[in-house]
Amino acid sequence: MSKDYKKIARAVLSTEIEGLKKLRKNIDSSFNKAVDLILKTEGKIAFCGVGKSGLIARKAAATLSSVGTPSFYLDGNDFSHGDSGSVTKKDIMLIYSASGETNELKKVITYCSRMGIKLISFCQKKNSTLSKSSDVNILIPNSKEAGFPLLPTTSTTSFLALSDALAVA
């Protein structure tokens, strides 16, 4: 007979719900600034990330496109190897990163700064390179991860939920 895993599922969901409650309390005026910047852009919305943050950024780009906002995803690794030309001065770049210190994304930040491309960050570290370099920084609060400490669960749920809120707004 197989083990009953419902207790684990409930514990994971409870942990993620607590993280979402913390996120809801953390929403500030930077969310309004991000929405306003997106609504005013003459170009497209480019999303970028690496690893799990990149997967969430890819989904966020797809969701924003679904509501009629031209959006696309660029992997941070690919950006540095010839795909930077996909982003123009009329576009806005949204970078997703838990740490805000990923080497691949530092190249994207430098490019955006040099080209005058507006940058919105979704990041968990207020004093990170990414947060400090952004025109608008949306801070995702640190929350307990469900299960293993190094497995991004609650954090990715928070990034995804706030991305959905951005698309609906």
XYZ file of N, CA and C in Angstrom:
507
model
N 0.851 -1.189 0.000
C 0.000 0.000 0.000
C 0.893 1.247 0.000
N 0.511 2.236 -0.778
C 1.313 3.456 -0.869
C 1.081 4.370 0.335
N 2.063 5.191 0.582
C 2.017 6.143 1.690
C 1.024 7.256 1.364
N 0.381 7.766 2.387
C -0.557 8.883 2.209
C 0.231 10.191 2.340
N 0.331 10.924 1.247
C 1.144 12.144 1.193
C 0.329 13.425 1.398
N -0.926 13.296 1.764
C -1.780 14.480 1.929
C -1.267 15.424 3.009
N -0.687 14.884 4.064
C -0.167 15.720 5.150
C 0.963 16.609 4.624
N 1.828 16.057 3.795
C 2.919 16.837 3.198
C 2.350 17.920 2.295
N 1.381 17.561 1.474
C 0.759 18.537 0.561
C 0.145 19.696 1.339
N -0.543 19.385 2.408
C -1.171 20.441 3.223
C -0.119 21.340 3.876
N 0.980 20.733 4.315
C 2.045 21.520 4.939
C 2.698 22.449 3.912
N 2.944 21.953 2.707
C 3.511 22.783 1.643
C 2.581 23.950 1.339
N 1.307 23.655 1.162
C 0.347 24.719 0.845
C 0.229 25.728 1.981
N 0.246 25.272 3.214
C 0.179 26.194 4.362
C 1.382 27.130 4.380
N 2.572 26.585 4.117
C 3.781 27.408 4.085
C 3.700 28.436 2.963
N 3.243 28.013 1.793
C 3.138 28.941 0.671
C 2.057 29.999 0.905
N 0.974 29.629 1.544
C -0.075 30.602 1.879
C 0.474 31.669 2.822
N 1.272 31.258 3.799
C 1.886 32.227 4.717
C 2.808 33.173 3.942
N 3.545 32.638 2.986
C 4.403 33.476 2.151
C 3.603 34.469 1.332
N 2.470 34.033 0.813
C 1.619 34.939 0.029
C 0.996 36.027 0.914
N 0.661 35.680 2.141
C 0.147 36.691 3.074
C 1.207 37.754 3.351
N 2.448 37.310 3.528
C 3.564 38.236 3.753
C 3.760 39.117 2.519
N 3.672 38.522 1.344
C 3.802 39.269 0.093
C 2.705 40.327 -0.021
N 1.481 39.954 0.282
C 0.355 40.892 0.189
C 0.584 42.119 1.076
N 1.111 41.912 2.266
C 1.395 43.024 3.179
C 2.532 43.901 2.676
N 3.408 43.337 1.858
C 4.615 44.020 1.398
C 4.394 44.897 0.164
N 3.261 44.769 -0.498
C 3.017 45.546 -1.722
C 3.008 47.032 -1.371
N 3.812 47.798 -2.106
C 3.916 49.233 -1.837
C 3.778 50.027 -3.139
N 4.160 51.290 -3.094
C 3.988 52.174 -4.255
C 4.826 51.744 -5.457
N 5.852 50.927 -5.257
C 6.639 50.468 -6.400
C 5.792 49.632 -7.357
N 4.782 48.959 -6.832
C 3.888 48.194 -7.706
C 3.147 49.149 -8.644
N 2.629 50.250 -8.101
C 1.954 51.258 -8.933
C 2.893 51.833 -9.986
N 4.132 52.119 -9.580
C 5.116 52.675 -10.511
C 5.398 51.698 -11.652
N 5.495 50.421 -11.328
C 5.754 49.415 -12.359
C 4.597 49.345 -13.351
N 3.381 49.328 -12.846
C 2.206 49.275 -13.733
C 2.155 50.520 -14.616
N 2.366 51.690 -14.023
C 2.355 52.933 -14.798
C 3.423 52.927 -15.891
N 4.609 52.468 -15.562
C 5.699 52.409 -16.531
C 5.350 51.466 -17.685
N 4.774 50.336 -17.375
C 4.369 49.384 -18.412
C 3.274 49.981 -19.289
N 2.307 50.629 -18.682
C 1.203 51.213 -19.458
C 1.672 52.331 -20.383
N 2.741 53.024 -20.003
C 3.235 54.157 -20.789
C 4.254 53.768 -21.857
N 4.739 52.543 -21.830
C 5.796 52.175 -22.762
C 5.286 52.165 -24.204
N 6.152 52.587 -25.103
C 5.831 52.571 -26.528
C 6.285 51.276 -27.180
N 7.067 50.509 -26.466
C 7.621 49.283 -27.025
C 7.030 48.045 -26.389
N 7.869 47.020 -26.306
C 7.479 45.743 -25.750
C 8.022 45.609 -24.327
N 7.535 44.597 -23.649
C 8.015 44.297 -22.317
C 8.877 43.042 -22.426
N 10.161 43.182 -22.119
C 11.088 42.058 -22.155
C 11.277 41.535 -20.736
N 11.151 40.242 -20.574
C 11.353 39.596 -19.282
C 12.640 38.799 -19.350
N 13.399 38.790 -18.256
C 14.676 38.100 -18.241
C 14.912 37.477 -16.868
N 15.567 36.337 -16.865
C 15.932 35.667 -15.635
C 16.836 34.494 -15.944
N 17.267 33.827 -14.895
C 18.111 32.648 -15.019
C 17.587 31.599 -14.037
N 17.609 30.347 -14.427
C 17.189 29.267 -13.532
C 15.701 29.323 -13.244
N 15.341 29.052 -11.994
C 13.917 29.027 -11.613
C 13.275 30.397 -11.783
N 14.023 31.458 -11.482
C 13.499 32.811 -11.690
C 13.204 33.043 -13.171
N 14.034 32.493 -14.026
C 13.811 32.607 -15.463
C 12.548 31.894 -15.905
N 12.276 30.740 -15.311
C 11.044 30.022 -15.649
C 9.816 30.842 -15.266
N 9.873 31.486 -14.117
C 8.748 32.331 -13.684
C 8.639 33.553 -14.597
N 9.764 34.152 -14.972
C 9.747 35.307 -15.880
C 9.152 34.925 -17.233
N 9.469 33.722 -17.713
C 8.907 33.251 -18.985
C 7.382 33.155 -18.897
N 6.890 32.616 -17.800
C 5.440 32.502 -17.608
C 4.809 33.887 -17.497
N 5.486 34.811 -16.812
C 4.970 36.177 -16.663
C 4.851 36.866 -18.021
N 5.833 36.669 -18.888
C 5.784 37.247 -20.236
C 4.597 36.688 -21.011
N 4.375 35.398 -20.894
C 3.248 34.772 -21.588
C 1.915 35.300 -21.068
N 1.830 35.488 -19.761
C 0.589 36.001 -19.171
C 0.332 37.440 -19.616
N 1.357 38.275 -19.610
C 1.177 39.662 -20.036
C 0.775 39.726 -21.507
N 1.345 38.866 -22.318
C 0.948 38.801 -23.729
C -0.524 38.400 -23.862
N -0.981 37.528 -22.979
C -2.376 37.067 -23.018
C -3.379 38.181 -22.762
N -2.944 39.230 -22.047
C -3.853 40.356 -21.784
C -3.614 41.502 -22.765
N -2.856 41.230 -23.837
C -2.715 42.209 -24.909
C -1.510 43.125 -24.816
N -0.580 42.849 -23.912
C 0.634 43.659 -23.800
C 1.775 42.903 -24.473
N 2.314 43.446 -25.560
C 3.390 42.736 -26.263
C 4.581 42.472 -25.343
N 4.849 41.197 -25.107
C 5.874 40.783 -24.155
C 6.604 39.561 -24.686
N 7.848 39.423 -24.247
C 8.624 38.242 -24.608
C 9.649 37.953 -23.533
N 10.204 36.754 -23.566
C 11.181 36.310 -22.578
C 12.536 36.109 -23.233
N 13.583 36.532 -22.531
C 14.968 36.284 -22.922
C 15.690 35.643 -21.752
N 16.338 34.532 -21.986
C 17.156 33.919 -20.948
C 18.394 34.782 -20.729
N 18.785 34.964 -19.483
C 19.949 35.783 -19.168
C 21.222 35.292 -19.830
N 21.356 33.988 -19.964
C 22.531 33.427 -20.640
C 22.527 33.768 -22.123
N 21.382 33.614 -22.764
C 21.275 33.890 -24.195
C 21.438 35.380 -24.484
N 20.971 36.215 -23.577
C 21.081 37.658 -23.751
C 22.531 38.064 -23.998
N 23.418 37.475 -23.218
C 24.841 37.817 -23.307
C 25.540 37.194 -24.512
N 24.840 36.336 -25.210
C 25.446 35.641 -26.352
C 24.681 35.920 -27.636
N 24.362 37.187 -27.854
C 23.822 37.596 -29.134
C 22.361 37.997 -29.181
N 21.613 37.805 -28.094
C 20.189 38.137 -28.136
C 19.856 39.522 -27.590
N 20.862 40.302 -27.212
C 20.596 41.626 -26.649
C 19.911 42.545 -27.657
N 20.113 42.301 -28.936
C 19.495 43.135 -29.966
C 17.981 43.022 -30.035
N 17.419 42.076 -29.301
C 15.960 41.925 -29.253
C 15.298 43.039 -28.463
N 16.086 43.738 -27.645
C 15.553 44.772 -26.767
C 15.987 46.140 -27.286
N 15.003 47.036 -27.449
C 15.283 48.373 -27.961
C 15.050 49.423 -26.881
N 15.419 50.653 -27.191
C 15.260 51.755 -26.239
C 13.798 52.044 -25.896
N 12.881 51.618 -26.754
C 11.453 51.825 -26.487
C 10.869 50.773 -25.562
N 11.626 49.709 -25.319
C 11.144 48.598 -24.505
C 11.438 48.820 -23.021
N 10.846 47.986 -22.217
C 11.113 47.935 -20.775
C 11.623 46.539 -20.468
N 12.597 46.446 -19.595
C 13.138 45.155 -19.178
C 12.687 44.852 -17.758
N 12.109 43.679 -17.555
C 11.798 43.177 -16.219
C 12.748 42.026 -15.936
N 13.537 42.155 -14.885
C 14.472 41.101 -14.510
C 14.001 40.456 -13.210
N 13.954 39.143 -13.238
C 13.568 38.348 -12.072
C 14.807 37.667 -11.507
N 15.068 37.880 -10.219
C 16.202 37.245 -9.568
C 16.002 37.264 -8.061
N 16.147 36.126 -7.444
C 16.031 36.076 -5.984
C 17.159 36.870 -5.337
N 18.390 36.637 -5.772
C 19.544 37.274 -5.136
C 19.847 38.668 -5.674
N 19.552 38.890 -6.946
C 19.908 40.161 -7.576
C 21.384 40.295 -7.860
N 22.121 39.195 -7.761
C 23.574 39.223 -7.950
C 24.059 38.211 -8.996
N 23.170 37.636 -9.760
C 23.541 36.633 -10.752
C 24.433 37.260 -11.824
N 25.581 36.656 -12.068
C 26.552 37.213 -13.019
C 25.964 37.436 -14.399
N 25.198 36.482 -14.900
C 24.595 36.624 -16.234
C 23.678 37.847 -16.288
N 22.975 38.114 -15.207
C 22.038 39.239 -15.192
C 22.747 40.579 -15.022
N 23.929 40.575 -14.444
C 24.696 41.823 -14.326
C 25.020 42.383 -15.712
N 25.229 41.499 -16.674
C 25.480 41.939 -18.047
C 24.227 42.572 -18.645
N 23.074 42.038 -18.323
C 21.805 42.598 -18.796
C 21.592 43.980 -18.174
N 21.868 44.094 -16.885
C 21.728 45.375 -16.175
C 22.632 46.426 -16.821
N 23.878 46.073 -17.082
C 24.833 46.991 -17.709
C 24.336 47.431 -19.084
N 23.837 46.499 -19.865
C 23.322 46.811 -21.201
C 22.141 47.777 -21.112
N 21.203 47.503 -20.220
C 20.026 48.370 -20.066
C 20.445 49.780 -19.660
N 21.378 49.885 -18.750
C 21.868 51.184 -18.308
C 22.519 51.939 -19.466
N 23.372 51.262 -20.199
C 24.085 51.877 -21.313
C 23.126 52.317 -22.428
N 22.079 51.537 -22.668
C 21.142 51.822 -23.759
C 19.967 52.704 -23.337
N 19.861 53.027 -22.053
C 18.759 53.846 -21.571
C 17.437 53.104 -21.531
N 17.487 51.802 -21.331
C 16.276 50.971 -21.252
C 15.799 50.935 -19.802
N 14.538 51.274 -19.587
C 13.967 51.263 -18.235
C 13.979 49.842 -17.692
N 14.290 49.727 -16.403
C 14.455 48.425 -15.778
C 13.563 48.312 -14.539
N 12.757 47.252 -14.521
C 11.935 46.905 -13.359
C 12.473 45.581 -12.838
N 12.692 45.503 -11.537
C 13.201 44.253 -10.969
C 12.190 43.633 -10.021
N 12.167 42.316 -10.041
C 11.489 41.495 -9.041
C 12.629 40.792 -8.321
N 12.865 41.155 -7.063
C 14.048 40.681 -6.360
C 13.768 40.558 -4.867
N 14.501 39.682 -4.198
C 14.334 39.508 -2.753
C 15.359 40.281 -1.929
N 16.345 40.853 -2.563
C 17.423 41.540 -1.836
C 17.401 43.034 -2.140
N 17.010 43.816 -1.155
C 16.865 45.265 -1.319
C 18.168 45.958 -1.696
N 19.285 45.488 -1.179
C 20.576 46.132 -1.428
C 21.408 45.438 -2.500
N 20.767 44.644 -3.334
C 21.487 43.928 -4.385
C 21.830 44.860 -5.546
N 22.734 44.405 -6.382
C 23.088 45.143 -7.599
C 21.851 45.384 -8.447
N 21.022 44.360 -8.606
C 19.807 44.491 -9.408
C 18.858 45.528 -8.827
N 18.567 45.430 -7.551
C 17.630 46.371 -6.919
C 18.124 47.812 -7.016
N 19.407 48.017 -6.758
C 19.967 49.368 -6.792
C 20.023 49.943 -8.209
N 20.099 49.076 -9.214
C 20.227 49.527 -10.607
C 18.882 49.744 -11.292
N 17.805 49.372 -10.642
C 16.485 49.397 -11.270
C 15.812 50.754 -11.161
N 15.036 51.079 -12.181
C 14.189 52.272 -12.117
C 13.058 52.039 -11.129
N 12.554 50.797 -11.112
C 11.515 50.397 -10.156
C 11.920 49.031 -9.612
N 11.970 48.922 -8.288
C 12.304 47.643 -7.662
C 11.095 47.131 -6.899
N 10.616 45.976 -7.303
C 9.539 45.321 -6.569
C 10.199 44.273 -5.688
N 10.137 44.517 -4.404
C 10.795 43.652 -3.436
C 9.868 42.499 -3.053
N 10.351 41.299 -3.267
C 9.629 40.092 -2.869
C 10.181 39.687 -1.504
N 9.345 39.655 -0.476
C 9.879 39.350 0.857
C 10.392 37.912 0.960
N 11.421 37.744 1.759
C 11.916 36.399 2.047
C 10.894 35.686 2.911
N 10.588 34.463 2.548
C 9.662 33.638 3.312
C 10.234 32.245 3.428
N 9.748 31.508 4.371
C 10.185 30.125 4.551
C 9.810 29.316 3.318
N 10.776 28.577 2.785
C 10.502 27.690 1.664
C 9.827 26.428 2.199
N 8.896 25.890 1.437
C 8.212 24.654 1.837
C 9.124 23.474 1.538
N 9.339 22.631 2.509
C 10.190 21.459 2.280
C 11.639 21.783 2.542
N 12.498 21.484 1.576
C 13.940 21.692 1.723
C 14.266 23.178 1.623
N 15.161 23.690 2.497
C 15.470 25.127 2.494
C 15.991 25.666 1.158
N 16.728 24.865 0.410
C 17.307 25.358 -0.844
C 16.395 25.152 -2.049
N 15.265 24.514 -1.853
C 14.332 24.269 -2.945
C 13.379 25.460 -3.063
N 13.448 26.231 -4.157
C 12.567 27.392 -4.272
C 11.109 26.963 -4.480
N 10.312 27.165 -3.468
C 8.892 26.813 -3.519
C 8.052 28.050 -3.196
N 8.123 28.497 -1.975
C 7.364 29.685 -1.571
C 7.829 30.914 -2.342
N 9.122 31.030 -2.554
C 9.639 32.200 -3.277
C 9.132 32.225 -4.717
N 9.160 31.087 -5.399
C 8.677 31.086 -6.785
C 7.169 31.310 -6.839
N 6.455 30.802 -5.847
C 5.016 31.061 -5.776
C 4.762 32.562 -5.621
N 5.566 33.229 -4.793
C 5.412 34.671 -4.590
C 5.730 35.457 -5.860
N 6.824 35.108 -6.540
C 7.179 35.772 -7.797
C 6.055 35.603 -8.816
N 5.530 34.393 -8.900
C 4.470 34.100 -9.870
C 3.176 34.837 -9.540
N 2.793 34.820 -8.274
C 1.544 35.479 -7.869
C 1.604 36.984 -8.118
N 2.730 37.612 -7.809
C 2.842 39.046 -8.042
C 2.892 39.361 -9.534
N 3.460 38.453 -10.313
C 3.447 38.626 -11.782
C 2.013 38.582 -12.303
N 1.221 37.676 -11.771
C -0.184 37.606 -12.158
C -0.918 38.888 -11.774
N -0.629 39.408 -10.594
C -1.247 40.667 -10.148
C -0.856 41.811 -11.086
N 0.382 41.819 -11.531
C 0.852 42.850 -12.462
C 0.073 42.761 -13.776
N -0.117 41.564 -14.289
C -0.842 41.391 -15.543
C -2.307 41.809 -15.398
N -2.927 41.463 -14.296
C -4.333 41.837 -14.082
C -4.469 43.343 -13.916
N -3.524 43.954 -13.205
C -3.568 45.403 -12.996
C -3.391 46.123 -14.340
